[in-house]
Structures are given as C-alpha cells and as structure tokens.
Short mmCIF file of C-alpha atoms and ligand atoms in Angstrom, two decimals:
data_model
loop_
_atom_site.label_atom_id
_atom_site.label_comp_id
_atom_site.label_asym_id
_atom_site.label_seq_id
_atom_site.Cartn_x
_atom_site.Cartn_y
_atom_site.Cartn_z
CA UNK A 1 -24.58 -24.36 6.96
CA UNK A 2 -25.37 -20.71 5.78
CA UNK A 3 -25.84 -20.03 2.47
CA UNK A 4 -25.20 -15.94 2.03
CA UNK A 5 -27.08 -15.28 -1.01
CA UNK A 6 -26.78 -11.64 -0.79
CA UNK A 7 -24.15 -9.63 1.51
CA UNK A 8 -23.35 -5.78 1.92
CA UNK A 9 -19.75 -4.43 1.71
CA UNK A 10 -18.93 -1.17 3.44
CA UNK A 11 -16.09 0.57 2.05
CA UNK A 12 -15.65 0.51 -1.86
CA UNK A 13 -11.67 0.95 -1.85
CA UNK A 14 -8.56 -0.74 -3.03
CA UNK A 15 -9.62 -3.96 -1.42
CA UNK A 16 -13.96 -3.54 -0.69
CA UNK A 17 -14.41 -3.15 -4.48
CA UNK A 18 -12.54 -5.88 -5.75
CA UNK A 19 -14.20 -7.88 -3.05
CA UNK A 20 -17.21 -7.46 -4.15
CA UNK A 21 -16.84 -7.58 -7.52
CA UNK A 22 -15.26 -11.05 -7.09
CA UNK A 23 -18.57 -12.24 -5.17
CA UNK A 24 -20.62 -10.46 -7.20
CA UNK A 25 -19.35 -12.48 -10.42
CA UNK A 26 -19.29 -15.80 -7.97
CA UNK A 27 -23.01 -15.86 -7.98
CA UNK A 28 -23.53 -14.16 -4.64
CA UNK A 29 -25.31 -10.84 -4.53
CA UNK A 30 -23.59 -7.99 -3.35
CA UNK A 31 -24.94 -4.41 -2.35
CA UNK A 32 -22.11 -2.07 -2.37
CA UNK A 33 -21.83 0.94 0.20
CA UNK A 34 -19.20 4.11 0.19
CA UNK A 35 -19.84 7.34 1.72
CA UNK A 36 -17.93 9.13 -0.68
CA UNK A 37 -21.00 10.24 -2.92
CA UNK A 38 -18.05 10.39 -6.04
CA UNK A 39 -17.15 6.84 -5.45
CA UNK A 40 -21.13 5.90 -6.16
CA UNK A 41 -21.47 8.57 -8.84
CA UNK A 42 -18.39 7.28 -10.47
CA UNK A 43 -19.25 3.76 -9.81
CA UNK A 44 -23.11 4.25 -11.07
CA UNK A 45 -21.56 5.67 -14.16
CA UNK A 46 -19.32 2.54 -14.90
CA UNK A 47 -16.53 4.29 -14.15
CA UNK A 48 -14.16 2.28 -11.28
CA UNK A 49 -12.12 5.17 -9.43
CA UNK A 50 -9.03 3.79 -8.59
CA UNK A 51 -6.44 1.58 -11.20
CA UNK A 52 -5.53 -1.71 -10.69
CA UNK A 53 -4.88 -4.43 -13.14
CA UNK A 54 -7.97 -6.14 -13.74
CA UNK A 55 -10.24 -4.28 -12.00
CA UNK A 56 -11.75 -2.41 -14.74
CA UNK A 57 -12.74 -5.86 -16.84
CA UNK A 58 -13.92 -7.38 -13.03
CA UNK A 59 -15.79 -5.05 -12.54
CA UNK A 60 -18.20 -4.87 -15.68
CA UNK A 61 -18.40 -8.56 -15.50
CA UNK A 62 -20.01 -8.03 -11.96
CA UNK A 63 -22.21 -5.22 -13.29
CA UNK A 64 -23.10 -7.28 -16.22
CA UNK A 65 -23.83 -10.39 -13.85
CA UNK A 66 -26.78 -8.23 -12.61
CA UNK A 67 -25.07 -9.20 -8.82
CA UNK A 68 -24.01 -5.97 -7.84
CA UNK A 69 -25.71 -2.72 -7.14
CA UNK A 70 -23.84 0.46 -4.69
CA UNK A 71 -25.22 2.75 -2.85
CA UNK A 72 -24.75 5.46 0.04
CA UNK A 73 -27.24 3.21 1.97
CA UNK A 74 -26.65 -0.06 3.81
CA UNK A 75 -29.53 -2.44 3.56
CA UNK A 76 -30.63 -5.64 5.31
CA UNK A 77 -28.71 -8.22 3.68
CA UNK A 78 -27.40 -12.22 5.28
CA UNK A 79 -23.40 -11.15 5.18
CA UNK A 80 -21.43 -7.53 6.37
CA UNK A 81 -18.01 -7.04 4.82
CA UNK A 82 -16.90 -4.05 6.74
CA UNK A 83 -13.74 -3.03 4.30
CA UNK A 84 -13.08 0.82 5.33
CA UNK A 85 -9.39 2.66 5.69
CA UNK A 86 -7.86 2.31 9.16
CA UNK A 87 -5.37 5.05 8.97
CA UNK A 88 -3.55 7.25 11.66
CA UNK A 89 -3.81 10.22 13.42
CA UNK A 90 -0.79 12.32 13.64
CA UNK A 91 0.12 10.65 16.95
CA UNK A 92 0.55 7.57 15.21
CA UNK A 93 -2.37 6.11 17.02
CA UNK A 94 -4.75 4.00 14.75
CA UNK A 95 -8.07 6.25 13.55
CA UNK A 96 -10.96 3.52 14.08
CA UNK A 97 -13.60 6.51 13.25
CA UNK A 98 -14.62 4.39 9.85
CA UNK A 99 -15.01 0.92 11.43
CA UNK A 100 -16.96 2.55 14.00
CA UNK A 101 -19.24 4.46 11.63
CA UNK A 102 -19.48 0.85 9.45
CA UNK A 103 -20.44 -0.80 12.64
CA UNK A 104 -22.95 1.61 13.54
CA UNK A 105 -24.30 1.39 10.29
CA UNK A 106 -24.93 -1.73 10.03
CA UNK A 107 -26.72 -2.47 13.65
CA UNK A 108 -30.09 -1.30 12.55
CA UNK A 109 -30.33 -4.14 9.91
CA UNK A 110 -28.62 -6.72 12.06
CA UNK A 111 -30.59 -10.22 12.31
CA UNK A 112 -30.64 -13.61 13.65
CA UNK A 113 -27.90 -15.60 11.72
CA UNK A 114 -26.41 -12.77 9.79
CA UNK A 115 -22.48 -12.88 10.03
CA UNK A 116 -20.65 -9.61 10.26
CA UNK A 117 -16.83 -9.82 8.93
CA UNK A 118 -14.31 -7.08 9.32
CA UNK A 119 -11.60 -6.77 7.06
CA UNK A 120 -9.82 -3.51 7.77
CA UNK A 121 -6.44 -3.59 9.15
CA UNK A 122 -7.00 -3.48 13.27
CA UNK A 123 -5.15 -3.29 16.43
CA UNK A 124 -5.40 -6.11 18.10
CA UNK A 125 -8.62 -6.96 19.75
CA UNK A 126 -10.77 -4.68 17.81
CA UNK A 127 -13.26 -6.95 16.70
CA UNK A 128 -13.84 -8.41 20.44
CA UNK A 129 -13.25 -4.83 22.24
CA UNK A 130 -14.41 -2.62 20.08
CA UNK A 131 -17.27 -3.78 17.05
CA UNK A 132 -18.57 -6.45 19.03
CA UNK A 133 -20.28 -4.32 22.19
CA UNK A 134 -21.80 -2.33 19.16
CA UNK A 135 -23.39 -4.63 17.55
CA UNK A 136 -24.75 -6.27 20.85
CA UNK A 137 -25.87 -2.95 21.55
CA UNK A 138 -28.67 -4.56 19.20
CA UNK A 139 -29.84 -7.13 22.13
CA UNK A 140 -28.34 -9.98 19.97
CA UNK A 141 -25.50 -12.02 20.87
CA UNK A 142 -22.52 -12.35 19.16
CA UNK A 143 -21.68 -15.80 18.37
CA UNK A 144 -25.17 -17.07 19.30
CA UNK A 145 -28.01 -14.59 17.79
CA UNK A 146 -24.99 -13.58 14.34
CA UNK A 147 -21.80 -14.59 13.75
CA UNK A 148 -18.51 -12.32 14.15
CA UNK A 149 -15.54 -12.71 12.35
CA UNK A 150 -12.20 -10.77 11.60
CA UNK A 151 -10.54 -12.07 8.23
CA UNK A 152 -7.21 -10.08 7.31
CA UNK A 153 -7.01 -9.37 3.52
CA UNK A 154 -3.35 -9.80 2.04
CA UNK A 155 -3.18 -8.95 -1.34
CA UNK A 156 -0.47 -7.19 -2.97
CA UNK A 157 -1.36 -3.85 -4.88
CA UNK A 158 -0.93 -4.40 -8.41
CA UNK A 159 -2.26 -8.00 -8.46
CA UNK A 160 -4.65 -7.84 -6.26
CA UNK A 161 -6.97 -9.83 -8.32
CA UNK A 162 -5.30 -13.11 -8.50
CA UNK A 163 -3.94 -12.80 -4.96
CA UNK A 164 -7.73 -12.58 -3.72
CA UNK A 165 -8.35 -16.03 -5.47
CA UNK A 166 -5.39 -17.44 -4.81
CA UNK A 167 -3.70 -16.72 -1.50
CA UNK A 168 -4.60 -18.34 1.71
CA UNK A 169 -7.10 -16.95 3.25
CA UNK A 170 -7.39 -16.87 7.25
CA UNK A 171 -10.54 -16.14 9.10
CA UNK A 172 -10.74 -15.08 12.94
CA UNK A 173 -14.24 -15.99 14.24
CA UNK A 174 -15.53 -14.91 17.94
CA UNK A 175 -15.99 -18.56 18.43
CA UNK A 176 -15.80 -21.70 16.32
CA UNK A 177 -19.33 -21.31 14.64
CA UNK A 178 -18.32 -17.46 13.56
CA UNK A 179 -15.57 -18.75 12.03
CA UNK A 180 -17.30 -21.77 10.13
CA UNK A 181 -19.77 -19.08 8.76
CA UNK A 182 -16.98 -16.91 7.69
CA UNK A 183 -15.43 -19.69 5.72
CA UNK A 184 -18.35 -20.50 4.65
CA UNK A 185 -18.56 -17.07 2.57
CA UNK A 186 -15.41 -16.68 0.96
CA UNK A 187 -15.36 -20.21 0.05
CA UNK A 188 -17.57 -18.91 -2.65
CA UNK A 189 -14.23 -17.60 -4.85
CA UNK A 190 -11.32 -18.07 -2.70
CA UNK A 191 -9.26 -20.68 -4.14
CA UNK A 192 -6.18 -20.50 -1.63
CA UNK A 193 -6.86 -22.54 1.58
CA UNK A 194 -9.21 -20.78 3.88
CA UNK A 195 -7.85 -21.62 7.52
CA UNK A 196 -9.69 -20.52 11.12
CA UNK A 197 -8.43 -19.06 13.66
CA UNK A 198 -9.50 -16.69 16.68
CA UNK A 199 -10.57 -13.37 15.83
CA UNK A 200 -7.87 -11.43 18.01
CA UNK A 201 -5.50 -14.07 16.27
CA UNK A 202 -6.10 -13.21 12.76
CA UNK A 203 -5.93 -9.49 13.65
CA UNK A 204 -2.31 -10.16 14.88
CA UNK A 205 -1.46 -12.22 12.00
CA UNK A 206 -2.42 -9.47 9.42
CA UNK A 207 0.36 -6.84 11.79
CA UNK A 208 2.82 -9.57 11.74
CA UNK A 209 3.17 -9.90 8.41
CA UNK A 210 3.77 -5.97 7.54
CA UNK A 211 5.92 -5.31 10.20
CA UNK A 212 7.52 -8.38 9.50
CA UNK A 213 8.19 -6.72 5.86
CA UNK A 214 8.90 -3.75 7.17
CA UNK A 215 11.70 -4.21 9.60
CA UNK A 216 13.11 -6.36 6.60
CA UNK A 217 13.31 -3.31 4.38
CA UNK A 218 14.31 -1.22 7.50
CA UNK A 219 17.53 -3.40 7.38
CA UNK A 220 17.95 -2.98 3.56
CA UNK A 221 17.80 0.93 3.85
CA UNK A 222 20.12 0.99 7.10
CA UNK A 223 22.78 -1.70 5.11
CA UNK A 224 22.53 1.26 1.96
CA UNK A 225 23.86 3.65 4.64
CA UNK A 226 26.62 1.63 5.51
CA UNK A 227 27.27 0.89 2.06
CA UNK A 228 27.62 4.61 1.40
CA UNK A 229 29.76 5.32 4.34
CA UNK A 230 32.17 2.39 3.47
CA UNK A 231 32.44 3.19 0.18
CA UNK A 232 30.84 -0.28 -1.19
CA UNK A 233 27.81 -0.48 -4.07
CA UNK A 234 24.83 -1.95 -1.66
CA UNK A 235 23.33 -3.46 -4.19
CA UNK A 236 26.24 -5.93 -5.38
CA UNK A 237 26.49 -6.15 -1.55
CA UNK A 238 22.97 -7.40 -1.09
CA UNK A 239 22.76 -9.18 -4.52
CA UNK A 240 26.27 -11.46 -3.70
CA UNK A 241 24.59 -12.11 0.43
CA UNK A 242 21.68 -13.37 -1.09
CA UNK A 243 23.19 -16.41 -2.52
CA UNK A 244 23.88 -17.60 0.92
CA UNK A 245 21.12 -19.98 1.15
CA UNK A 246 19.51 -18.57 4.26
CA UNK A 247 19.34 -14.86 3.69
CA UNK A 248 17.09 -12.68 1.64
CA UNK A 249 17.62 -9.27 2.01
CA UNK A 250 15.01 -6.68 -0.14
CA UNK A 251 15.58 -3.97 -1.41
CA UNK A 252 16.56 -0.55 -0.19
CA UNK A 253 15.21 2.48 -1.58
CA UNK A 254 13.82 6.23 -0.86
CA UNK A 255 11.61 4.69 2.06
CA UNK A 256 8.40 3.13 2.55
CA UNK A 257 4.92 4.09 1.76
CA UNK A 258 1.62 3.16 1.22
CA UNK A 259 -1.26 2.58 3.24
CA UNK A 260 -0.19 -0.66 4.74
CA UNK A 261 3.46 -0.84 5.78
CA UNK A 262 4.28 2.41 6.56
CA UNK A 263 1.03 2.16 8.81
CA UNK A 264 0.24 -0.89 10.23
CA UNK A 265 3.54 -1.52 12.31
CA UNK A 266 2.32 1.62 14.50
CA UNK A 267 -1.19 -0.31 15.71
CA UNK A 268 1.61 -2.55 17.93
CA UNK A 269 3.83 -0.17 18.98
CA UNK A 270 0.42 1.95 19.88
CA UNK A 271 -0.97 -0.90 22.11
CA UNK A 272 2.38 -1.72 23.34
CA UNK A 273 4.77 0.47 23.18
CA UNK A 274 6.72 -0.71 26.06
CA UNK A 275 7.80 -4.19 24.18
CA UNK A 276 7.65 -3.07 20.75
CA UNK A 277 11.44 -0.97 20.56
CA UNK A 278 12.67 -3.09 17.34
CA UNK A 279 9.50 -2.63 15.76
CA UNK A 280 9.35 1.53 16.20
CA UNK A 281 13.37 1.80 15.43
CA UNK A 282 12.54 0.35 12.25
CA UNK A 283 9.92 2.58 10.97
CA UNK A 284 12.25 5.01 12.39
CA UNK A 285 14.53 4.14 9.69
CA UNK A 286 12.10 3.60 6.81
CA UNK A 287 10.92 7.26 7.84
CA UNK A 288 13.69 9.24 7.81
CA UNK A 289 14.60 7.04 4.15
CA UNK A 290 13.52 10.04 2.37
CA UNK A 291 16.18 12.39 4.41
CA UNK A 292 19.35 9.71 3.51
CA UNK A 293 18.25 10.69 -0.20
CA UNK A 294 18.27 14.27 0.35
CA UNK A 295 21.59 14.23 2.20
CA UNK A 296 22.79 12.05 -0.88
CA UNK A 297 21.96 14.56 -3.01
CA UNK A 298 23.29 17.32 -1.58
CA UNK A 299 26.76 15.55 -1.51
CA UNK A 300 26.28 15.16 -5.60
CA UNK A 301 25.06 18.71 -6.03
CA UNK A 302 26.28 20.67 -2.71
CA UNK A 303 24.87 21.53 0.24
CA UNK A 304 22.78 24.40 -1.45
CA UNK A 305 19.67 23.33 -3.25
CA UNK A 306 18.40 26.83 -4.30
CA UNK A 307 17.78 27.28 -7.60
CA UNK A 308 18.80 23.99 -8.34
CA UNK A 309 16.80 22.87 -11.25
CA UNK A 310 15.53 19.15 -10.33
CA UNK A 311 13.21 16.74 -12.28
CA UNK A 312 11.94 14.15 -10.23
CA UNK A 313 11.04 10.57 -12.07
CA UNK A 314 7.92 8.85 -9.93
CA UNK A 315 5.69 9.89 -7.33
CA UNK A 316 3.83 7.04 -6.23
CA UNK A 317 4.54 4.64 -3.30
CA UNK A 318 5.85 1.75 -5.17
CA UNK A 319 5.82 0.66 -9.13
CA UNK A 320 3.83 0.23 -10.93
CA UNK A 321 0.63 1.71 -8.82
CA UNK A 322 -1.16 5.01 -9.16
CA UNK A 323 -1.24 5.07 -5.16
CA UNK A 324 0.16 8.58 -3.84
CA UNK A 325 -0.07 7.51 -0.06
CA UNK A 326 2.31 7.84 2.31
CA UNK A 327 4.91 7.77 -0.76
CA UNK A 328 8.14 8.63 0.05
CA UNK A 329 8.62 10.00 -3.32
CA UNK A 330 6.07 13.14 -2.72
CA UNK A 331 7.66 13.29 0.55
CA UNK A 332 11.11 13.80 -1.02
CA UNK A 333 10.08 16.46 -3.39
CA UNK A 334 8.53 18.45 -0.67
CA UNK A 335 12.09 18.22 0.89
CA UNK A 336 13.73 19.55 -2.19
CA UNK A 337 11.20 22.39 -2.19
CA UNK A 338 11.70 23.34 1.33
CA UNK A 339 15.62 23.47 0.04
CA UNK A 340 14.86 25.73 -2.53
CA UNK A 341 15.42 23.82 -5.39
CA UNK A 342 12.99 23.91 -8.42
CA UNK A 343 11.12 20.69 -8.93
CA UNK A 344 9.16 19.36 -11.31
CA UNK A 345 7.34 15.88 -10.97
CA UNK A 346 6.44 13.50 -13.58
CA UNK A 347 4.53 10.27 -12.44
CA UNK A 348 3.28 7.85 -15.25
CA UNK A 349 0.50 6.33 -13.49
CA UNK A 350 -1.32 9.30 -12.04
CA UNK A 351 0.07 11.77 -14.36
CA UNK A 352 -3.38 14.45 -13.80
CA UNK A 353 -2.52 13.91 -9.63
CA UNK A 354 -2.57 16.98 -8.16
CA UNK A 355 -0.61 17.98 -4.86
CA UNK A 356 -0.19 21.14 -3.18
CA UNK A 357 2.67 22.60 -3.77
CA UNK A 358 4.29 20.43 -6.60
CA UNK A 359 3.73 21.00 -10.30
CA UNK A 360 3.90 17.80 -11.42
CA UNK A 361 3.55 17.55 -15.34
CA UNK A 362 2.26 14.71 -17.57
CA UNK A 363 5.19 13.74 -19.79
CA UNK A 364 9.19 12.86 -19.24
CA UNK A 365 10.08 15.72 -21.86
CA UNK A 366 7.96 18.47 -19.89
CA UNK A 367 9.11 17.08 -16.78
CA UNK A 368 13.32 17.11 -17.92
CA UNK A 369 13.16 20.02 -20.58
CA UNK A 370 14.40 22.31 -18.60
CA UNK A 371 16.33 20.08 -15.60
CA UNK A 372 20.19 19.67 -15.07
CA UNK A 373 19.50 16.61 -12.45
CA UNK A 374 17.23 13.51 -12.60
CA UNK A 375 15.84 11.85 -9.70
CA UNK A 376 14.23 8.54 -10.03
CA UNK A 377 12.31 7.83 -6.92
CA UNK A 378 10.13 5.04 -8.18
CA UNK A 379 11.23 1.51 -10.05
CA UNK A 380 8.18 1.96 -12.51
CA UNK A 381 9.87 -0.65 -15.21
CA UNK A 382 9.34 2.11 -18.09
CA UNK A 383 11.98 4.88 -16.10
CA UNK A 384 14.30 1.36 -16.79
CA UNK A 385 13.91 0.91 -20.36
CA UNK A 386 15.28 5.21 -20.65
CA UNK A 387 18.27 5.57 -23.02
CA UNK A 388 20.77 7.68 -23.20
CA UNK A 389 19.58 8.11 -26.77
CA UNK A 390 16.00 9.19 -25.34
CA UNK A 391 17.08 11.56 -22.72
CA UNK A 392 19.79 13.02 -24.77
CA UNK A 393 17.38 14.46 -27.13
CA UNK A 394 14.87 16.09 -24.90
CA UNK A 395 17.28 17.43 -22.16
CA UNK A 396 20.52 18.84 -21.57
CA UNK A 397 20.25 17.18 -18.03
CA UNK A 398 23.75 14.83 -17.64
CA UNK A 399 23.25 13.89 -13.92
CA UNK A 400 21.09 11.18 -12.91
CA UNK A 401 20.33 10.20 -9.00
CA UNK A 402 18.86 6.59 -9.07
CA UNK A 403 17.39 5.63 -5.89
CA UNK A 404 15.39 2.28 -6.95
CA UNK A 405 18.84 0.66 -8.69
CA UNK A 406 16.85 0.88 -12.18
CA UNK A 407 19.69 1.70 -14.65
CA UNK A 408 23.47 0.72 -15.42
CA UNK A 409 25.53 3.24 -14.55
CA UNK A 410 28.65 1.64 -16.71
CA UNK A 411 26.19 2.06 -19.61
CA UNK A 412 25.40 5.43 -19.16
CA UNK A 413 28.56 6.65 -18.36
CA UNK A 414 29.83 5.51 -21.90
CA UNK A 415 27.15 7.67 -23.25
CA UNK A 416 28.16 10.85 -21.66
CA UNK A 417 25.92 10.49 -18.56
CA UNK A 418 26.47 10.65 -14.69
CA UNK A 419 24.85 7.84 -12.65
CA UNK A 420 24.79 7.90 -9.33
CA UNK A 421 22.56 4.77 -7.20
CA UNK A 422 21.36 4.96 -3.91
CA UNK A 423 23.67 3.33 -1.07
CA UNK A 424 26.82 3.64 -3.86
CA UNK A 425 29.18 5.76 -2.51
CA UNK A 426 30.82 8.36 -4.32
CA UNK A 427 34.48 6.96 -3.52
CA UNK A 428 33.77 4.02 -5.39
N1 LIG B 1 9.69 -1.59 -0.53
C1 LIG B 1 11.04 -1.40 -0.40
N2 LIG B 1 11.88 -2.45 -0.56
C2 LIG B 1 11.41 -3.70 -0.85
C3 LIG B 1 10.02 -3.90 -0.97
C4 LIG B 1 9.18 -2.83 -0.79
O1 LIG B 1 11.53 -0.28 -0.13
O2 LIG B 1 12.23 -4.61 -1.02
C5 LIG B 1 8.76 -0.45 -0.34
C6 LIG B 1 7.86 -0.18 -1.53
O3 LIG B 1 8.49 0.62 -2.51
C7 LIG B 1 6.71 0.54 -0.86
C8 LIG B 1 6.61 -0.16 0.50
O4 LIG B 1 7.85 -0.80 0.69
O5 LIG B 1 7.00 1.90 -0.64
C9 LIG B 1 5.51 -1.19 0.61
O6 LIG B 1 5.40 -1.93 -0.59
P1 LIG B 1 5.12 -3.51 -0.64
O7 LIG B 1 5.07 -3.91 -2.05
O8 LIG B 1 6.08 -4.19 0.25
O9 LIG B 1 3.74 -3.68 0.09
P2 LIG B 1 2.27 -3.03 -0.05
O10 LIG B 1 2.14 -1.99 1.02
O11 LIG B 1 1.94 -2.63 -1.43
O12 LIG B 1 1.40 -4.31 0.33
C10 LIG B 1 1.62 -4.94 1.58
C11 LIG B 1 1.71 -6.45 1.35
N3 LIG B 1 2.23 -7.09 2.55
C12 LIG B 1 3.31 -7.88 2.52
O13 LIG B 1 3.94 -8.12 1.53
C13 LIG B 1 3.69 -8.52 3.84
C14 LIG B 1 0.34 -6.99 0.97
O14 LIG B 1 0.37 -8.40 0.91
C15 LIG B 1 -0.70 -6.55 2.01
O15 LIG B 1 -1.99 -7.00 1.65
C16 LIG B 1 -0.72 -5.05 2.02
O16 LIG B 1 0.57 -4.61 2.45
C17 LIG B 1 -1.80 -4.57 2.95
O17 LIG B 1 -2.87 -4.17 2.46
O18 LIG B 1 -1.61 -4.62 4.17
#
C-alpha cells in the first residue's frame, strides 16, 4: 500500500490549512500552495489569516514539526489535496474556475502512483467529468497510471479541528484502488471511520447533507412567519414540538449564510433543476429571511426607516465565527441603508472588517451611543450575557429587535426595556 510521505495542498483556506497542518503534525510532509501572495506572506510570517479555534496553536506545532513549508508554487510531491472555494456566479451556477486552475496546476508534476484528492464542494460528477480528462490530458490513466479520489470535508466552522479528527470521513475513489489510496492518506490523523465509496457518490453525499440542513432551517424560518401572523412566540412553539420524540426542528433566524449552505443546495438545483422544486423553494425562503426581518422592523418602528437611528449587534454568518460570507446580517444592514435609516455595525469577531458602505465600529458603546433601536442579528453568546444594567449606562436606546432568541424579554421589560424576538408577534 502507498505510503504518502510528502503531499501538496492547493488552497490554504478555512478547510486546506487546517488540513495540512493536521498532516503536517501527523508526520507526513506537506507543501502548502495559495495564490493569494498575502495568504503566503502572512503564512511565511507565522501569522495564520483567518480565526478559528485552534488553528493558531495547530499551526505552529506544524511549523515547528519542520513538516510544512507554503508556497505560490506546486511541486512534485506523492499526494494532491485540491482544497480551493467553489462558489457561484450570480446565476447561481457553481464557479469551478479554482478547481480547474488546481487541476491544471498540478498536471505538470503528475506521476505514476501519485493520488490526486479533491475536496472542494462539487456538483455532481466533477471529479469524473470534469478533473479527470485534465489530468489524463497527461497520457496517464486515472485509476491505473494515479489514483483519483473525491473526499467531502464536513467540519463545522468553529470546531473544525476536532471535527477533522473525529468525524467520519468518506472517500469517493474513481475505482476501488483510488479509493484504498485515499484512505490510505487520511488514515494518517483521521480518527472517525474512514468509509469508501464512488467518487460521484461522495460528491452527492457532501450536497445532501447541506441541503438537507438547509431545507430544515427553511422550515424553521417559514414556521417564525406563521408564528408572527398567528400571533404565537415561535420559539416556545418549536421548543414544546421538539419534545415529541420524532421531531427536531432548528432554529429560525435572519437567514442563512456562509459559504456552504447558502451555496451548495444551488450545485443540484443547477444540474437539475427540473426535479429539484423543494430544494430551490427552500433557499427561496432562507433568502428572502433577511426581508421578514426588515418587514418586522418596520411594524416596530413604522414603515419609514429614514433617519431612523439603528445599531446593529453582529455581522457575521453565524456565532461565534469571524466569517462575513454570504451573512445575512451584512445583508440586512444594507437593507436598512437602502431604507434610509442610519446604521452602525458592531461585530465582535471581526471588529477591523471593512464593508462598503457600512461603518461598522469596534465596540458595543460606539456602536449604541448614539442609537434608539438595537438589532441583534447574530447569537454570538457575549450579545446574551448584555444587561439591562450594561446597556442602560452607555445608551439611551430602550428598543431591542432580537432575531437569534438570545435574551428574556420578561427580564428586560422589568428593567425598563422593549424586547421584541423574531417570529413573536406583536399581539402577543
Ligand atoms: N442556521 C440557522 N438555524 C439553525 C442552524 C443554522 O439559521 O438552526 C444558520 C446559521 O446561522 C448560518 C447558516 O445557517 O447562517 C449555516 O450555519 P451552520 O452552522 O448550519 O453550517 P455551516 O455553514 O457553518 O457548516 C455547514 C455544516 N454542515 C452541516 O451541518 C450539514 C458543516 O458540517 C459543513 O462542513 C459545512 O457546512 C461545509 O463546509 O459545507
């Protein structure tokens, strides 16, 4: 069997550099490729670019291993992790320009034996359609001259470094022996099973599972509509319909974002849009999220935003992550500004971002000071553990919309405060 003693990763993001760090300090050697010269500067300089919990530690260990080195170049190495973004176009239609590139790059150091594993999120049949005839274009054989493999990564944001360890990992070969190499490499750290599959399989899986989550919270966000329109609290709602032992309904909120969900479900309904209808009405719904929490703000404040003095609690995509992409939260405050009102953003995690158009401030006094509403758009657990005592003394603000279910509104009503939650009507 194939021992990879030293392996290139293309694509030093979210999910290539912890990758490679976690060979790199699992005794395998890694050479580390971005395009993005910062990425390598910053990288070079010990600095990693993007926060996740863990990483930083992770990631000197590797560099103090003496196993990993990055670079703008590929080289000729046994393994190729291709781990670049997959995002879309504006027509919703998947951008494979980066797994192309990767591919490309990689043919003129292709070998006997070598095995070349992507890991970005693909439409089906990518790795068979698409990277396969360019590699070949090589004169050697996939599945007979180098292995070919597709291997879905999984990992939640935010603990992405135990989740590489320890969740099951599934790896799409070409043919049997591409996927015994495959398994063969991440058996080096992956403590979760590692189970084979086809290559087209494991592309499907990986879709599957985020459109699985994402018509789930499509359901949550369409039940807070209800909720509002029947006068109920969704929340009590969902919480009391979850102890029936066979539901388990998440969460609604001000949408979804991210580069996964909000994403991923469009590669199906993009290769077949004629049988996917369930799967585009629900990022329908977790699209126009963002638009229910306008419209519930205008029935709190009125139908005219202008002027309106609004400080908005969270930008990123989801707690607890510094991740601005896709978030419905920076969607939302572009909303407001198109309205009229005047917004200020304060976002814990990235608190130097910088987006056009918003001034987004690095404290929750600058960002309230001068506010007479409160938005909370993201559950980052520090927005919960606010006070009335806290808020009282930096802002003369007494309205709070909470669209992430984060405080009690009983609470802060006894302290002089207006709460109103997401999917709770206002004829409560
Ligand atoms: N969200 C809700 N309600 C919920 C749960 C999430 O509105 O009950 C929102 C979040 O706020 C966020 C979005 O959905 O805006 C997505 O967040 P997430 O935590 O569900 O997922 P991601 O995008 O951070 O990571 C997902 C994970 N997939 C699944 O849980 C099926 C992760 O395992 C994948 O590796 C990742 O996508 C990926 O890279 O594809």
């Amino acid at each position: 069997m194939m021992n990879y003693k030293e392996i290139c990763i293309l694509g030093l993001g979210y999910i290539g550099l912890p990758t490679a760090c976690m060979f790199a300090t699992h005794g395998v050697k890694v050479h580390g490729v971005d395009v993005n010269q910062d990425v390598i500067n910053s990288l070079k300089s010990g600095k990693v670019h993007i926060f996740e919990p863990g990483l930083d530690d992770l990631f000197r260990n590797a560099v103090n291993s003496g196993n990993l080195h990055v670079s703008s170049d590929v080289k000729s190495c046994d393994g190729y992790i291709i781990s670049v973004p997959t995002p879309f176009k504006d027509n919703k239609r998947a951008d494979l320009g980066a797994v192309i590139s990767a591919t490309e790059a990689i043919t003129p150091y292709l070998q006997n034996n070598n095995l070349v594993m992507l890991e970005s999120t693909s439409p089906p049949r990518t790795t068979v359609d698409l990277v396969k005839p360019i590699l070949e274009k090589t004169g050697l054989r996939a599945g007979y001259d180098f292995h070919l493999a597709y291997s879905p990564e999984r990992v939640l944001p935010g603990q992405i470094i135990s989740e590489l360890v320890n969740n099951p990992r599934i790896i799409g070969g070409i043919n049997h022996k591409s996927s015994e190499a495959g398994k063969c490499l991440y058996k080096s750290f992956v403590e979760g099973d590692i189970i084979t599959t086809t290559a087209t399989t494991a592309e499907m899986i990986k879709l599957m599972e985020n459109t699985y989550r994402d018509v789930n919270i499509a359901i949550a966000n369409e039940f807070s509509r209800l909720a509002d329109r029947f006068g109920i609290d969704v929340w009590e709602a969902i919480r009391l319909a979850n102890l029936h032992p066979r539901v388990n309904i998440l969460n609604p909120g001000p949408g979804v974002g991210g580069h996964c969900i909000s994403v991923d479900p469009w590669f199906l309904v993009e290769a077949a849009p004629d049988i996917s209808k369930l799967i585009f009405q629900a990022r329908n719904v977790n699209d126009s999220q963002p638009i229910f929490v306008l419209n519930s703000l205008k029935k709190l404040l009125g139908d005219n935003l202008y002027g309106k003095k609004i400080a908005i609690l969270g930008l990123s995509y989801k707690p607890e992550v510094d991740d601005l992409r896709e978030s419905p939260a920076v969607e939302i405050a572009h909303l407001l500004i198109r309205e009229g009102a005047l917004i200020k953003c304060y976002e814990p995690f990235k608190s130097d971002a910088r987006i056009e158009g918003l001034t987004i401030v690095p404290s929750l006094e600058q960002v309230t000071n001068d506010a007479d509403t409160i938005v909370i758009l993201v559950n980052h657990k520090q927005f919960g553990l606010i006070t009335p005592d806290n808020l009282r003394m930096i802002t003369k603000a007494r309205l709070i919309f909470d669209s992430v279910n984060c405080l009690d509104d009983e609470i802060w009503k006894d302290q002089g405060f207006v709460v109103h939650r997401l999917g709770v009507s206002q004829q409560v």
